[in-house]
Coordinates of C-alpha atoms and ligand atoms in Angstrom, one line a residue:
M1 CA -0.7 -51.9 -3.2
K2 CA 2.7 -52.4 -3.8
L3 CA 5.7 -49.8 -3.1
V4 CA 7.8 -48.9 -5.6
F5 CA 10.5 -50.1 -4.2
E6 CA 8.5 -53.3 -4.0
L7 CA 8.5 -53.5 -7.8
T8 CA 12.2 -53.0 -8.0
R9 CA 13.8 -55.5 -9.9
S10 CA 17.9 -54.7 -10.4
G11 CA 18.8 -53.9 -13.9
R12 CA 15.4 -52.5 -15.0
G13 CA 14.9 -48.9 -15.3
M14 CA 15.1 -46.2 -18.1
S15 CA 17.3 -43.1 -18.4
V16 CA 15.9 -39.9 -18.2
L17 CA 18.7 -37.6 -17.6
P18 CA 20.4 -36.2 -20.8
G19 CA 24.4 -36.4 -21.4
C20 CA 26.4 -33.9 -19.3
D21 CA 27.5 -31.0 -21.6
V22 CA 29.5 -29.9 -18.8
P23 CA 33.5 -30.7 -17.6
E24 CA 32.9 -33.6 -14.8
Y25 CA 34.0 -32.6 -11.6
E26 CA 35.4 -35.0 -8.9
L27 CA 34.1 -34.1 -5.5
D28 CA 36.2 -34.9 -2.8
A29 CA 35.6 -38.2 -1.2
C30 CA 34.5 -36.8 2.1
W31 CA 31.0 -35.8 0.2
L32 CA 30.7 -39.3 -1.6
H33 CA 28.4 -41.8 -0.3
A34 CA 30.5 -45.3 0.3
E35 CA 27.3 -47.2 -1.4
P36 CA 25.2 -45.9 -4.0
P37 CA 21.7 -44.8 -3.0
A38 CA 18.9 -47.7 -2.9
L39 CA 16.8 -46.0 -5.6
P40 CA 13.8 -48.0 -7.6
E41 CA 14.6 -49.5 -10.2
V42 CA 11.6 -50.1 -12.3
A43 CA 10.7 -49.7 -16.2
E44 CA 8.8 -46.9 -17.5
V45 CA 5.4 -48.5 -18.1
D46 CA 5.4 -50.2 -14.7
L47 CA 6.4 -47.0 -13.0
D48 CA 3.9 -44.8 -14.9
R49 CA 1.0 -47.5 -13.8
H50 CA 2.0 -47.3 -10.6
Y51 CA 1.6 -43.4 -10.2
R52 CA -1.6 -43.4 -11.7
A53 CA -3.1 -46.1 -9.5
L54 CA -1.7 -43.9 -6.7
S55 CA -3.4 -40.9 -8.1
K56 CA -6.7 -43.1 -7.7
E57 CA -6.3 -44.0 -4.5
A58 CA -6.4 -40.2 -3.2
F59 CA -9.8 -37.8 -3.2
G60 CA -9.6 -34.4 -5.0
V61 CA -12.3 -31.4 -6.0
C62 CA -11.4 -32.9 -9.3
D63 CA -13.0 -36.4 -8.4
G64 CA -16.2 -35.3 -6.6
F65 CA -18.2 -33.1 -3.9
Y66 CA -16.0 -31.7 -1.5
P67 CA -17.6 -29.6 1.3
L68 CA -15.0 -29.8 4.1
G69 CA -15.7 -26.4 5.7
S70 CA -13.2 -23.5 6.5
C71 CA -10.2 -24.8 4.6
T72 CA -12.1 -25.7 1.6
M73 CA -10.5 -25.2 -1.6
K74 CA -12.3 -22.9 -3.6
Y75 CA -12.5 -22.2 -7.4
N76 CA -9.1 -23.2 -8.6
P77 CA -9.0 -22.4 -12.4
R78 CA -6.8 -24.4 -14.1
V79 CA -5.9 -22.0 -16.8
N80 CA -3.9 -19.9 -13.4
E81 CA -2.0 -22.8 -13.3
E82 CA -0.5 -22.0 -17.0
A83 CA 0.0 -18.2 -16.1
A84 CA 1.9 -19.6 -13.0
S85 CA 4.2 -21.9 -15.0
L86 CA 5.4 -19.4 -17.8
P87 CA 8.8 -19.7 -18.7
G88 CA 9.7 -16.2 -18.2
F89 CA 8.1 -16.8 -14.6
V90 CA 9.8 -20.1 -13.4
Q91 CA 12.9 -19.4 -14.5
L92 CA 13.9 -16.1 -13.2
H93 CA 16.4 -16.6 -10.2
P94 CA 15.4 -14.1 -7.2
L95 CA 18.9 -12.9 -7.1
Q96 CA 18.7 -10.7 -10.4
P97 CA 19.0 -7.4 -10.6
E98 CA 16.1 -5.4 -10.5
S99 CA 16.1 -3.9 -13.9
T100 CA 15.7 -7.4 -15.4
V101 CA 13.0 -8.6 -12.9
Q102 CA 10.4 -5.9 -13.6
G103 CA 7.8 -7.8 -14.9
A104 CA 8.1 -9.8 -12.0
L105 CA 7.9 -7.0 -9.8
E106 CA 4.9 -5.3 -11.9
V107 CA 2.9 -8.6 -10.9
L108 CA 4.1 -8.2 -7.2
H109 CA 2.8 -4.2 -7.4
T110 CA -0.5 -5.3 -9.0
A111 CA -1.8 -7.9 -6.8
G112 CA -0.9 -6.1 -3.5
K113 CA -2.8 -2.8 -5.0
L114 CA -5.6 -4.8 -6.2
L115 CA -5.4 -7.4 -3.0
G116 CA -5.4 -4.2 -1.2
E117 CA -8.3 -2.4 -2.8
I118 CA -11.0 -5.7 -2.2
T119 CA -9.7 -5.5 1.5
G120 CA -9.8 -1.6 1.7
M121 CA -6.1 -1.8 3.0
D122 CA -3.5 0.8 2.1
A123 CA -0.5 -1.5 1.9
V124 CA 0.4 -5.2 1.4
T125 CA 2.9 -7.4 1.9
L126 CA 2.7 -10.9 -0.3
Q127 CA 5.4 -12.5 1.6
P128 CA 4.1 -14.9 4.4
A129 CA 3.7 -18.8 3.1
A130 CA 0.6 -19.2 4.7
G131 CA -2.7 -18.2 6.4
A132 CA -1.2 -18.8 10.0
H133 CA 2.5 -17.3 8.6
G134 CA 0.2 -14.2 7.6
E135 CA -1.2 -14.0 11.0
F136 CA 1.8 -14.2 12.8
T137 CA 2.9 -11.4 10.4
G138 CA -0.2 -9.0 11.0
V139 CA -0.1 -9.3 14.9
L140 CA 3.9 -8.7 14.7
L141 CA 3.0 -5.3 13.4
I142 CA 0.5 -4.7 16.2
K143 CA 3.1 -5.4 18.7
A144 CA 5.7 -3.4 16.8
Y145 CA 3.2 -0.5 16.5
H146 CA 2.5 -0.7 20.2
E147 CA 6.3 -0.7 21.3
A148 CA 6.9 2.1 19.0
A149 CA 4.6 4.0 21.0
G150 CA 6.4 3.1 24.0
D151 CA 3.2 1.3 25.2
T152 CA 4.2 -2.2 26.6
A153 CA 2.0 -2.6 29.0
R154 CA -0.5 -4.0 26.0
T155 CA 0.4 -7.8 26.5
K156 CA -3.2 -9.4 26.0
I157 CA -5.1 -10.2 22.2
I158 CA -8.6 -11.2 22.8
V159 CA -9.4 -13.8 20.5
P160 CA -13.6 -14.9 20.3
D161 CA -14.4 -18.6 20.9
S162 CA -15.6 -18.9 17.2
A163 CA -12.4 -18.4 15.9
H164 CA -10.2 -20.2 13.9
G165 CA -7.9 -22.1 15.7
T166 CA -4.7 -20.6 14.3
N167 CA -5.6 -17.5 15.9
P168 CA -4.7 -18.3 19.4
A169 CA -1.9 -20.1 18.3
T170 CA -0.7 -16.9 16.4
A171 CA -1.4 -14.6 19.6
T172 CA 0.6 -17.1 21.7
M173 CA 3.4 -17.4 19.0
V174 CA 3.8 -13.7 18.8
G175 CA 4.3 -14.1 22.8
F176 CA 0.9 -12.3 23.9
T177 CA -1.5 -13.8 26.1
T178 CA -4.8 -14.9 24.8
V179 CA -8.1 -13.7 26.1
N180 CA -11.2 -15.7 25.4
V181 CA -14.2 -14.4 24.4
P182 CA -18.0 -16.4 24.6
S183 CA -20.4 -16.2 21.5
N184 CA -23.8 -15.1 22.2
E185 CA -27.1 -16.9 21.2
E186 CA -26.8 -16.1 17.6
G187 CA -23.2 -17.4 17.1
G188 CA -21.8 -13.6 17.2
V189 CA -19.4 -12.2 20.0
D190 CA -21.1 -11.8 23.6
L191 CA -20.5 -7.6 23.4
D192 CA -20.7 -7.8 27.1
A193 CA -18.0 -10.2 27.4
L194 CA -15.9 -8.0 24.7
R195 CA -16.3 -4.7 26.8
A196 CA -15.7 -6.3 30.1
A197 CA -12.4 -7.9 28.4
V198 CA -10.3 -4.9 27.1
G199 CA -8.6 -2.3 28.8
P200 CA -5.2 -1.0 28.9
D201 CA -3.6 -4.5 28.2
T202 CA -5.2 -5.2 25.2
A203 CA -3.3 -4.9 22.5
G204 CA -6.0 -5.9 19.8
L205 CA -8.7 -8.6 18.8
M206 CA -8.1 -11.1 16.3
L207 CA -11.8 -11.9 14.4
T208 CA -12.1 -14.6 12.1
N209 CA -15.2 -13.5 10.0
P210 CA -17.4 -15.1 9.0
N211 CA -16.7 -17.1 11.9
T212 CA -16.2 -20.8 11.9
L213 CA -19.9 -21.2 12.7
G214 CA -20.2 -19.6 9.3
I215 CA -21.9 -16.2 10.8
F216 CA -21.2 -12.9 9.5
D217 CA -21.0 -10.8 13.1
P218 CA -23.9 -8.2 12.6
N219 CA -21.9 -6.1 15.8
I220 CA -19.0 -5.8 13.9
E221 CA -18.4 -2.0 13.6
E222 CA -19.6 -1.9 17.3
I223 CA -16.6 -4.9 18.0
T224 CA -14.0 -2.5 16.1
R225 CA -15.4 0.8 17.9
I226 CA -14.9 -1.1 21.4
V227 CA -11.5 -2.3 20.7
H228 CA -10.1 0.7 19.4
E229 CA -12.1 2.7 22.5
A230 CA -9.6 0.7 24.4
G231 CA -6.6 1.4 22.4
G232 CA -6.2 -1.9 20.9
L233 CA -6.0 -2.4 17.1
C234 CA -8.2 -5.0 15.0
Y235 CA -7.2 -8.2 12.9
Y236 CA -9.4 -9.7 10.1
D237 CA -8.7 -13.7 9.8
G238 CA -9.8 -13.1 5.9
A239 CA -8.7 -16.9 5.3
N240 CA -12.0 -17.3 3.4
L241 CA -12.8 -14.2 1.9
N242 CA -15.2 -15.6 -1.0
P243 CA -18.1 -14.9 1.0
I244 CA -17.4 -11.4 1.0
M245 CA -15.2 -10.1 -1.7
G246 CA -16.5 -7.3 -3.6
I247 CA -19.6 -6.8 -1.4
V248 CA -18.2 -5.6 2.0
R249 CA -14.4 -4.7 2.8
P250 CA -12.3 -5.4 6.5
G251 CA -11.2 -1.9 6.2
D252 CA -14.3 -0.3 5.8
M253 CA -15.5 -2.2 8.8
G254 CA -12.8 -0.7 11.4
F255 CA -10.1 -3.3 10.8
D256 CA -6.5 -2.4 10.9
C257 CA -5.2 -5.5 9.2
V258 CA -5.9 -8.7 7.4
H259 CA -4.7 -11.5 6.3
L260 CA -6.4 -13.6 2.9
N261 CA -5.1 -17.2 2.2
L262 CA -4.2 -16.9 -1.6
H263 CA -4.7 -20.7 -1.4
K264 CA -8.2 -20.9 -0.4
T265 CA -10.2 -17.9 -2.2
F266 CA -7.9 -16.9 -4.6
S267 CA -7.3 -19.9 -6.9
T268 CA -4.7 -21.9 -5.4
P269 CA -5.1 -25.4 -5.0
H270 CA -3.7 -26.7 -1.5
G271 CA -3.8 -30.2 -0.9
G272 CA -0.9 -31.6 0.6
G273 CA 0.5 -29.1 2.6
G274 CA 1.8 -26.7 0.3
P275 CA 2.7 -24.0 -1.3
G276 CA 0.5 -21.1 -0.3
A277 CA 0.5 -17.7 0.3
A278 CA -0.9 -14.9 2.4
A279 CA -1.5 -11.9 1.6
V280 CA -1.5 -9.4 4.4
G281 CA -3.1 -5.9 4.2
C282 CA -2.9 -2.7 6.6
K283 CA -3.8 0.8 7.2
D284 CA -1.1 3.3 6.5
F285 CA 0.0 3.9 9.9
L286 CA 0.8 0.4 10.2
A287 CA 2.7 0.1 6.9
P288 CA 6.2 1.2 8.1
F289 CA 6.4 -1.9 10.1
L290 CA 5.6 -4.2 7.1
P291 CA 7.6 -7.0 6.4
G292 CA 10.4 -6.0 3.6
P293 CA 11.0 -5.6 0.4
L294 CA 7.7 -4.3 -0.9
V295 CA 7.7 -3.3 -4.2
E296 CA 7.0 0.4 -5.4
Q297 CA 6.3 2.4 -8.8
E298 CA 8.7 4.9 -9.4
G299 CA 6.9 6.2 -13.3
D300 CA 7.1 3.4 -15.7
S301 CA 9.5 0.8 -13.6
Y302 CA 9.3 -1.0 -10.4
R303 CA 11.7 -1.3 -7.5
F304 CA 12.2 -2.7 -4.0
V305 CA 11.9 -0.3 -1.3
Q306 CA 12.3 -1.7 2.5
P307 CA 9.6 -0.1 5.1
A308 CA 11.6 2.3 7.6
Q309 CA 10.5 0.1 11.2
S310 CA 10.1 -3.2 9.5
I311 CA 9.9 -6.2 11.5
G312 CA 12.1 -8.0 9.1
R313 CA 11.8 -10.8 6.4
V314 CA 9.2 -13.4 7.7
K315 CA 10.2 -15.4 4.1
A316 CA 13.1 -15.8 2.2
F317 CA 12.9 -13.6 -1.0
Y318 CA 9.6 -12.3 -2.0
G319 CA 6.6 -15.0 -1.0
N320 CA 5.5 -17.9 -3.5
F321 CA 5.7 -16.2 -6.3
G322 CA 3.5 -18.9 -8.4
V323 CA 1.0 -18.2 -6.0
I324 CA 0.7 -14.6 -6.2
V325 CA 0.5 -14.8 -9.9
R326 CA -2.2 -17.4 -9.9
A327 CA -4.1 -14.6 -7.5
L328 CA -3.1 -11.9 -9.8
A329 CA -4.5 -14.1 -12.8
Y330 CA -8.0 -14.8 -10.8
V331 CA -8.3 -11.8 -9.4
L332 CA -8.5 -10.2 -13.4
A333 CA -10.0 -12.8 -15.0
L334 CA -13.2 -12.2 -12.4
G335 CA -12.9 -8.8 -12.3
R336 CA -15.2 -6.2 -10.5
E337 CA -18.4 -8.0 -11.8
G338 CA -17.0 -11.3 -11.2
I339 CA -15.5 -11.1 -7.9
P340 CA -19.0 -10.4 -6.1
E341 CA -20.5 -12.7 -8.1
A342 CA -18.8 -15.3 -6.7
A343 CA -19.3 -14.4 -3.5
R344 CA -23.1 -14.3 -3.8
M345 CA -23.1 -18.1 -5.2
A346 CA -20.9 -19.2 -2.2
V347 CA -23.4 -17.8 0.0
V348 CA -26.4 -18.9 -2.3
N349 CA -25.1 -22.5 -2.5
A350 CA -24.3 -22.5 1.3
N351 CA -27.9 -21.7 2.1
Y352 CA -29.6 -24.0 -0.2
L353 CA -27.7 -27.3 0.9
M354 CA -28.6 -25.7 4.5
K355 CA -32.0 -25.6 3.6
R356 CA -32.3 -28.9 2.1
L357 CA -31.1 -30.5 4.8
E358 CA -32.7 -28.4 7.6
G359 CA -35.9 -30.9 8.1
A360 CA -33.8 -33.6 9.0
Y361 CA -30.2 -32.5 10.4
H362 CA -30.3 -30.3 13.4
M363 CA -28.3 -26.8 12.5
A364 CA -26.2 -25.0 15.2
Y365 CA -27.4 -21.8 14.5
P366 CA -30.4 -22.3 12.2
R367 CA -30.5 -18.8 10.5
P368 CA -28.9 -17.5 7.0
C369 CA -25.5 -18.5 6.9
M370 CA -22.5 -17.2 4.9
H371 CA -20.4 -19.7 2.8
E372 CA -20.7 -22.2 5.6
F373 CA -22.9 -24.0 8.0
V374 CA -23.1 -26.2 10.8
I375 CA -24.6 -29.6 11.3
D376 CA -25.1 -30.5 14.9
V377 CA -25.6 -34.2 15.0
G378 CA -25.8 -34.0 18.9
P379 CA -29.4 -34.7 18.7
L380 CA -29.2 -37.8 16.1
K381 CA -26.1 -39.0 18.0
E382 CA -28.6 -39.2 21.2
E383 CA -31.8 -41.0 19.5
T384 CA -29.5 -43.3 17.6
G385 CA -26.3 -43.5 18.8
V386 CA -24.6 -41.9 15.0
S387 CA -21.9 -39.6 15.5
A388 CA -20.3 -37.3 13.2
L389 CA -17.7 -39.4 12.9
D390 CA -20.0 -42.0 11.8
V391 CA -22.1 -39.7 9.5
A392 CA -19.1 -38.5 7.8
K393 CA -17.5 -41.9 7.5
R394 CA -20.5 -43.4 5.6
L395 CA -20.5 -40.3 3.3
L396 CA -17.0 -41.7 2.0
D397 CA -19.3 -44.7 0.6
F398 CA -21.2 -42.3 -1.7
G399 CA -18.2 -40.8 -2.9
I400 CA -18.4 -37.4 -1.2
H401 CA -15.3 -36.0 0.8
P402 CA -16.8 -35.5 4.1
P403 CA -17.3 -32.1 6.0
T404 CA -14.9 -30.9 8.5
M405 CA -16.0 -32.8 11.8
Y406 CA -15.6 -31.8 15.6
F407 CA -14.7 -28.1 14.7
P408 CA -15.4 -25.8 15.7
L409 CA -15.3 -26.8 19.2
I410 CA -18.4 -24.9 20.6
V411 CA -20.4 -27.6 18.9
H412 CA -19.5 -30.8 20.3
E413 CA -20.7 -32.9 17.2
A414 CA -19.8 -30.7 14.7
L415 CA -20.3 -30.9 10.6
M416 CA -19.1 -28.1 8.8
V417 CA -20.0 -27.8 5.4
E418 CA -18.8 -25.4 2.6
P419 CA -20.3 -26.4 -1.0
T420 CA -18.1 -23.1 -2.6
E421 CA -19.3 -21.3 -5.1
T422 CA -18.8 -23.2 -7.9
E423 CA -21.0 -26.4 -7.5
S424 CA -23.8 -26.2 -9.7
R425 CA -27.5 -27.4 -8.3
E426 CA -27.7 -30.4 -9.7
T427 CA -24.1 -31.7 -7.4
L428 CA -26.1 -29.9 -4.3
D429 CA -29.3 -31.9 -5.1
A430 CA -27.2 -35.1 -5.0
A431 CA -25.3 -34.1 -2.5
A432 CA -28.2 -33.3 0.0
D433 CA -30.0 -36.8 -1.1
I434 CA -27.0 -39.0 -0.1
F435 CA -26.8 -36.6 3.2
L436 CA -30.6 -37.5 4.2
R437 CA -30.3 -40.9 2.5
V438 CA -27.4 -41.4 5.7
Y439 CA -29.6 -39.9 8.1
E440 CA -32.6 -42.3 7.3
E441 CA -29.8 -45.1 7.9
A442 CA -29.0 -43.6 11.1
R443 CA -32.5 -43.9 12.2
E444 CA -32.9 -47.4 10.6
D445 CA -29.7 -49.1 11.7
G446 CA -27.6 -47.1 14.1
E447 CA -25.3 -49.7 15.0
R448 CA -24.7 -50.5 11.6
L449 CA -22.9 -46.8 10.8
H450 CA -20.3 -47.4 13.0
G451 CA -18.9 -50.0 11.0
A452 CA -18.7 -47.5 7.7
P453 CA -17.4 -47.0 5.5
F454 CA -17.6 -50.3 3.9
T455 CA -16.3 -49.5 0.1
K456 CA -12.9 -48.7 1.4
R457 CA -9.5 -49.9 1.5
I458 CA -8.8 -48.1 4.9
G459 CA -12.0 -47.4 7.1
R460 CA -10.9 -46.3 10.6
P461 CA -7.3 -45.9 11.5
D462 CA -5.9 -44.3 14.5
E463 CA -5.7 -40.8 13.3
T464 CA -3.8 -39.7 15.9
A465 CA -1.2 -42.3 15.8
A466 CA -1.4 -41.3 11.9
A467 CA -0.9 -37.4 12.7
R468 CA 1.9 -38.1 15.3
N469 CA 3.9 -40.8 13.9
P470 CA 3.5 -41.1 10.6
L471 CA 5.6 -43.4 8.5
V472 CA 6.4 -41.5 5.2
R473 CA 9.7 -42.7 4.6
W474 CA 11.2 -46.1 3.2
M475 CA 14.3 -47.4 4.4
P476 CA 16.1 -50.6 2.7
G477 CA 15.0 -53.6 4.7
D478 CA 11.7 -52.1 6.1
E479 CA 8.7 -54.3 6.1
Ligands
PLP1 C1 -7.1 -22.2 7.0 C2 -7.9 -20.8 7.9 C3 -5.9 -20.5 8.6 C4 -4.8 -20.9 8.4 O1 -4.4 -21.0 7.2 P1 -3.3 -21.9 7.0 O2 -2.8 -21.3 5.2 O3 -3.7 -23.4 7.3 O4 -1.8 -21.6 8.0 C5 -6.8 -19.1 9.1 N1 -7.7 -18.8 9.7 C6 -8.8 -19.5 8.8 C7 -10.3 -19.1 8.7 C8 -8.9 -20.5 7.9 O5 -9.8 -20.9 7.7

């Protein structure tokens, strides 16, 4: 496919800018380029076709089954895009006086209140721009709390090995040392190892739950009790709240702080790196440290308030407002019945698909899962040489986006599958048939699968080079 720059023919194009209706202003020469920029010159119809062709090169949830575990796109109702693009929202300026943005403040206030209720937390900030950013904010609260208490000996954060990779990264970013705790046979936290790890240097624990094995830790209350008894605080990574929302609440399990990825469970699509948002909820005793401003209701009106011992802003203005609008629309539309119903469907779908694959593929933890499960391709690889990568690549030929590969790290040939709550039984059955067909192909001719995919323009790029040295910018003269 050609780049838009290669389609350029001098003099072609179209004019889309309306005439200027304000006096022209001459910029100082020092601000001007010597040459006009080398922008593409393409006729409208060619440009239209170019972008349509580009869009067809991408694969999204609108194209087919997309069971990418852990970071899955869940239900993104299109109608919430309408809500987020209402002119009354998109034309606001963040520096407008409070009295002129009461509706927007009400959105922030109501969204915070409802997400607080869903998580069992007393106060919520909507400022962070992503899940990891929410973790960073939450762990800063934990740090500020210990510092305010004069307890500077607490320098360690405990992170189980089934945690999402951002958890240890967050602890490190905030300046803590990470203490790794292994999983037990069942895929939960090893309680003896946890008891041995806690002490007067424990600032807190970060728990991804359900963890990256798709397992809800049955000892969760014991875990938070052990950490609290040692004087630490408990952080809940609720990026993927979809299997538990409306059913159980982190706040009731003993957690002090939680983040939710609004761009996973709460309706914002998140392909291509954003924008996202994390809601960070905390218990009352951490609320004075929250980033400001927060929105407070006073009679019929709303105003910004600054928490007393705030850690400061973590993002400009009030967060990614459009993402928060979508989350609010999602919560209000599903309501008290719809939210737990969505959670149950997430769990039913994952267990159904796991059961259908279980006879062939080896499950890393063959017991009921939450919203996702992990296939261990290890035994198949031993028998046939076919790896998790080969299976994932072959699925592409059948129009399935591969599951998350080689994660969690504690399962070496991992394929982490999350069907999500919205797929029909027919889609799950069709996907299961394809997974099983690939399994049979591996046993018949494993060699062949090393060459998959067979139908794609790009098969096996050097993924490290693509991630480390991406070529995303074309310059005049480039090949
Ligand atoms: C996706 C995810 C994160 C990180 O969220 P980002 O928005 O990508 O920063 C953290 N924890 C878990 C469990 C996740 O699935």
